[in-house]
Amino acid sequence: MLSHLYADNFRCLVNFEWTLGRIVLLLGPNGVGKSTLFDLLERLRRLVVDGARIDDGFSSADLTA
C-alpha cells in the first residue's frame, strides 16, 4: 500500500510531499493540482503494474522547470 509520495518538477508539483492516511479527502480550489495528483498516481501505477518505461509515462512537457 502506498503510504508516502514525493514529487518534484512535475507540472505544478514542486517539492511536493504527501503522507497518506487510511482515508484521504482532496479538497481545494481550481488550479491547485488535484487532477495533477491523480494523473501522477496513474502514471506511477503504469510504471509499477504495467512495467511501462519512464520515458513513456513522463515526458519533458510535464516538467515544471
PDB file of C-alpha atoms in Angstrom:
ATOM      1  CA  MET A   1       0.000   0.000   0.000  1.00  0.00           C
ATOM      2  CA  LEU A   2       1.228   3.470  -0.864  1.00  0.00           C
ATOM      3  CA  SER A   3       1.886   5.468   2.295  1.00  0.00           C
ATOM      4  CA  HIS A   4       4.190   8.280   1.182  1.00  0.00           C
ATOM      5  CA  LEU A   5       4.579  10.197  -2.078  1.00  0.00           C
ATOM      6  CA  TYR A   6       7.192  12.727  -3.098  1.00  0.00           C
ATOM      7  CA  ALA A   7       7.148  14.580  -6.422  1.00  0.00           C
ATOM      8  CA  ASP A   8       9.378  17.332  -7.690  1.00  0.00           C
ATOM      9  CA  ASN A   9       9.293  19.091 -11.048  1.00  0.00           C
ATOM     10  CA  PHE A  10       6.047  17.504 -12.295  1.00  0.00           C
ATOM     11  CA  ARG A  11       3.593  20.094 -13.629  1.00  0.00           C
ATOM     12  CA  CYS A  12       2.538  22.233 -10.643  1.00  0.00           C
ATOM     13  CA  LEU A  13       4.071  19.846  -8.080  1.00  0.00           C
ATOM     14  CA  VAL A  14       7.372  21.302  -6.918  1.00  0.00           C
ATOM     15  CA  ASN A  15       8.922  19.760  -3.816  1.00  0.00           C
ATOM     16  CA  PHE A  16       5.560  18.106  -3.088  1.00  0.00           C
ATOM     17  CA  GLU A  17       5.392  15.628  -0.223  1.00  0.00           C
ATOM     18  CA  TRP A  18       2.293  13.722   0.861  1.00  0.00           C
ATOM     19  CA  THR A  19       1.878  11.190   3.658  1.00  0.00           C
ATOM     20  CA  LEU A  20      -1.314   9.278   3.056  1.00  0.00           C
ATOM     21  CA  GLY A  21      -3.605   8.192   5.831  1.00  0.00           C
ATOM     22  CA  ARG A  22      -6.181   5.439   5.887  1.00  0.00           C
ATOM     23  CA  ILE A  23      -8.865   7.714   4.463  1.00  0.00           C
ATOM     24  CA  VAL A  24      -7.942  10.626   2.193  1.00  0.00           C
ATOM     25  CA  LEU A  25     -10.087  13.536   1.035  1.00  0.00           C
ATOM     26  CA  LEU A  26      -8.769  16.018  -1.508  1.00  0.00           C
ATOM     27  CA  LEU A  27     -10.304  19.466  -1.360  1.00  0.00           C
ATOM     28  CA  GLY A  28      -9.181  22.728  -2.855  1.00  0.00           C
ATOM     29  CA  PRO A  29      -9.956  25.459  -5.338  1.00  0.00           C
ATOM     30  CA  ASN A  30      -9.486  25.121  -9.081  1.00  0.00           C
ATOM     31  CA  GLY A  31      -5.922  25.026 -10.313  1.00  0.00           C
ATOM     32  CA  VAL A  32      -4.137  23.772  -7.196  1.00  0.00           C
ATOM     33  CA  GLY A  33      -3.168  20.336  -8.549  1.00  0.00           C
ATOM     34  CA  LYS A  34      -5.860  17.831  -7.570  1.00  0.00           C
ATOM     35  CA  SER A  35      -6.127  16.407 -11.098  1.00  0.00           C
ATOM     36  CA  THR A  36      -2.347  16.531 -11.482  1.00  0.00           C
ATOM     37  CA  LEU A  37      -2.029  14.381  -8.376  1.00  0.00           C
ATOM     38  CA  PHE A  38      -4.396  11.767  -9.799  1.00  0.00           C
ATOM     39  CA  ASP A  39      -2.532  11.830 -13.106  1.00  0.00           C
ATOM     40  CA  LEU A  40       0.751  11.276 -11.247  1.00  0.00           C
ATOM     41  CA  LEU A  41      -0.723   8.317  -9.365  1.00  0.00           C
ATOM     42  CA  GLU A  42      -1.955   6.797 -12.635  1.00  0.00           C
ATOM     43  CA  ARG A  43       1.465   7.185 -14.254  1.00  0.00           C
ATOM     44  CA  LEU A  44       3.154   5.591 -11.246  1.00  0.00           C
ATOM     45  CA  ARG A  45       0.672   2.715 -11.462  1.00  0.00           C
ATOM     46  CA  ARG A  46       1.601   2.198 -15.122  1.00  0.00           C
ATOM     47  CA  LEU A  47       5.290   2.077 -14.165  1.00  0.00           C
ATOM     48  CA  VAL A  48       4.851  -0.397 -11.320  1.00  0.00           C
ATOM     49  CA  VAL A  49       1.990  -2.606 -12.501  1.00  0.00           C
ATOM     50  CA  ASP A  50       2.283  -2.482 -16.292  1.00  0.00           C
ATOM     51  CA  GLY A  51       6.068  -2.207 -16.423  1.00  0.00           C
ATOM     52  CA  ALA A  52       5.969   0.908 -18.609  1.00  0.00           C
ATOM     53  CA  ARG A  53       9.141   2.817 -19.387  1.00  0.00           C
ATOM     54  CA  ILE A  54       9.781   6.115 -17.587  1.00  0.00           C
ATOM     55  CA  ASP A  55      10.074   7.924 -20.927  1.00  0.00           C
ATOM     56  CA  ASP A  56       6.573   6.723 -21.879  1.00  0.00           C
ATOM     57  CA  GLY A  57       4.979   7.946 -18.660  1.00  0.00           C
ATOM     58  CA  PHE A  58       6.857  11.165 -18.027  1.00  0.00           C
ATOM     59  CA  SER A  59       7.740  13.439 -20.919  1.00  0.00           C
ATOM     60  CA  SER A  60       9.693  16.671 -20.895  1.00  0.00           C
ATOM     61  CA  ALA A  61       6.409  18.543 -21.475  1.00  0.00           C
ATOM     62  CA  ASP A  62       5.360  17.583 -17.925  1.00  0.00           C
ATOM     63  CA  LEU A  63       8.400  19.155 -16.285  1.00  0.00           C
ATOM     64  CA  THR A  64       7.943  22.362 -14.333  1.00  0.00           C
ATOM     65  CA  ALA A  65      11.446  23.703 -14.917  1.00  0.00           C
TER      66      ALA A  65
END
